[in-house]
Amino acid sequence: MIRVAWSVPNTPGWIGGLNYFVNLGMALMQLPSRRIQPVLLGSAAGLPEPLAGFPTVPHPAPGPGVLGRLTARLWRELDARLLHDGHYVAHQLRRQGIRLLSHDAVLGRRSPVPAACWLPDFQHHHLPHLFTPEDLRTRLATEAAVAAHAQAIIFSSEDARQDYLQHHPHTAPKTHVLRFVAHAPPAETLPDAAGVLARYDIREPFFHVPNQLWTHKNHAVVAEALTLLAGEGRGAPLVVSTGSVQDYRNPEFFPALKARLQAAGLAERFRFLGLIPYPEVAVLMREAVALINPSLFEGWSTTVEEAKSLGKRLLLSNLTVHREQAPDRGVFFDPHAPAELAALMRQTLEAYSPQEEARAQQAAAAALPERMRQYALTYEDIVLRVTAAHPC
């Protein structure tokens, strides 16, 4: 079995990164005759299943003490300027029987262990004003390093791959698209829905926005749509938001949004629950009238994939990548047009049918195993092709 190294993020600042590996791990573990074994770099402590049960190896590290750190620094500089063979990192991975470093940094074009680097999206090309100059330099440098040194490049969408090829067209032969699928926990494994709704004082039909409160996720257009609906005289519907409320690039965004809602008298109509346990998030997704993803930019939206796996109605910004994801029950709107979103929210509430929701959820649950299988097979195929082309 081919051993593939993963470095799994486990930080509140990027829940999507952890969920990505959870979903990929679940998909792989369902293959009856899989040919690859993920191996985690570092400890699996604190990670959810199935990651917690994966084998681990230590993070490659230099020797102890000041001399070890100095030697490692010299090797890194020599490798970056001349060798391009991954220095001690690649050689330690090879000694651990690792055949591929997946979804991680470049090792070097002459590395004995190939690297398949994952570039989730290129938001910095489309929305550069949301990044600091240092962040922009870092992202552009990463792009260039991947183009020059990665043995393979993985994208989550064809939209992202085309973005990259506009700037690095010569890399086309080593690019791969791996469209991830989100696992949906069965209803019987989740907390009691009535209890979750009572805990968060949800006593009426509601919409769910399960996105972190980063500026580009565009919660502001939802606030504007609620203002329009409230002005119609029938009252604004309830919207519930889950996910981190911190945007490290724009820490004033959330306080400003809250102040705007307070001034409009809508503070109780757009509720921000913050980071709550994922099983409770899954309950809210199932119980919502519809999910809303108003984002200004995505690489491949986890929200959309979760909605597809649950069979949920989804009100979606009309991004090219959202259309590539092609949710059966998706309805699109201009993310800069709150009136469009307001009209869709009103129509969705009026047309809501519990019976239709139940049928859609059953159909989605029946289709999910095959979708997960195809996802796992695509990843396995990428691993097999890259390792065959670059034997250790």
mmCIF file of C-alpha atoms in Angstrom, residues 12 15 18-19 191 195-197 199-202 206 208-212 240-245 271-285 306:
data_model
loop_
_atom_site.group_PDB
_atom_site.id
_atom_site.type_symbol
_atom_site.label_atom_id
_atom_site.label_comp_id
_atom_site.label_asym_id
_atom_site.label_seq_id
_atom_site.Cartn_x
_atom_site.Cartn_y
_atom_site.Cartn_z
ATOM 1 C CA PRO A 12 -10.076 27.558 14.693
ATOM 2 C CA ILE A 15 -11.965 24.953 10.062
ATOM 3 C CA LEU A 18 -9.529 20.381 8.762
ATOM 4 C CA ASN A 19 -12.907 19.447 7.285
ATOM 5 C CA PRO A 191 -28.230 15.441 18.573
ATOM 6 C CA GLY A 195 -33.079 20.239 21.702
ATOM 7 C CA VAL A 196 -30.594 22.028 19.434
ATOM 8 C CA LEU A 197 -33.232 24.480 18.209
ATOM 9 C CA ARG A 199 -30.714 25.723 22.897
ATOM 10 C CA TYR A 200 -30.326 28.506 20.354
ATOM 11 C CA ASP A 201 -33.869 29.841 20.830
ATOM 12 C CA ILE A 202 -34.921 29.083 17.254
ATOM 13 C CA PHE A 206 -34.940 30.119 9.414
ATOM 14 C CA HIS A 208 -28.647 29.165 7.686
ATOM 15 C CA VAL A 209 -25.364 30.794 6.603
ATOM 16 C CA PRO A 210 -22.657 28.278 7.636
ATOM 17 C CA ASN A 211 -19.657 30.405 6.596
ATOM 18 C CA GLN A 212 -16.893 31.983 8.640
ATOM 19 C CA VAL A 240 -28.688 32.044 11.678
ATOM 20 C CA SER A 241 -24.945 32.209 11.079
ATOM 21 C CA THR A 242 -22.380 29.685 12.322
ATOM 22 C CA GLY A 243 -18.597 29.821 12.033
ATOM 23 C CA SER A 244 -15.764 31.939 13.352
ATOM 24 C CA VAL A 245 -16.552 35.646 13.612
ATOM 25 C CA ARG A 271 -27.995 35.780 14.784
ATOM 26 C CA PHE A 272 -24.313 34.864 14.985
ATOM 27 C CA LEU A 273 -23.717 31.702 16.975
ATOM 28 C CA GLY A 274 -19.967 31.582 16.333
ATOM 29 C CA LEU A 275 -18.073 28.298 16.470
ATOM 30 C CA ILE A 276 -20.396 25.592 17.751
ATOM 31 C CA PRO A 277 -19.932 21.788 17.694
ATOM 32 C CA TYR A 278 -20.180 20.399 14.171
ATOM 33 C CA PRO A 279 -23.000 17.945 15.031
ATOM 34 C CA GLU A 280 -25.105 20.970 16.013
ATOM 35 C CA VAL A 281 -24.141 22.746 12.776
ATOM 36 C CA ALA A 282 -25.308 19.668 10.874
ATOM 37 C CA VAL A 283 -28.656 19.769 12.705
ATOM 38 C CA LEU A 284 -29.136 23.435 11.809
ATOM 39 C CA MET A 285 -28.364 22.673 8.165
ATOM 40 C CA GLU A 306 -22.739 19.995 2.335
#
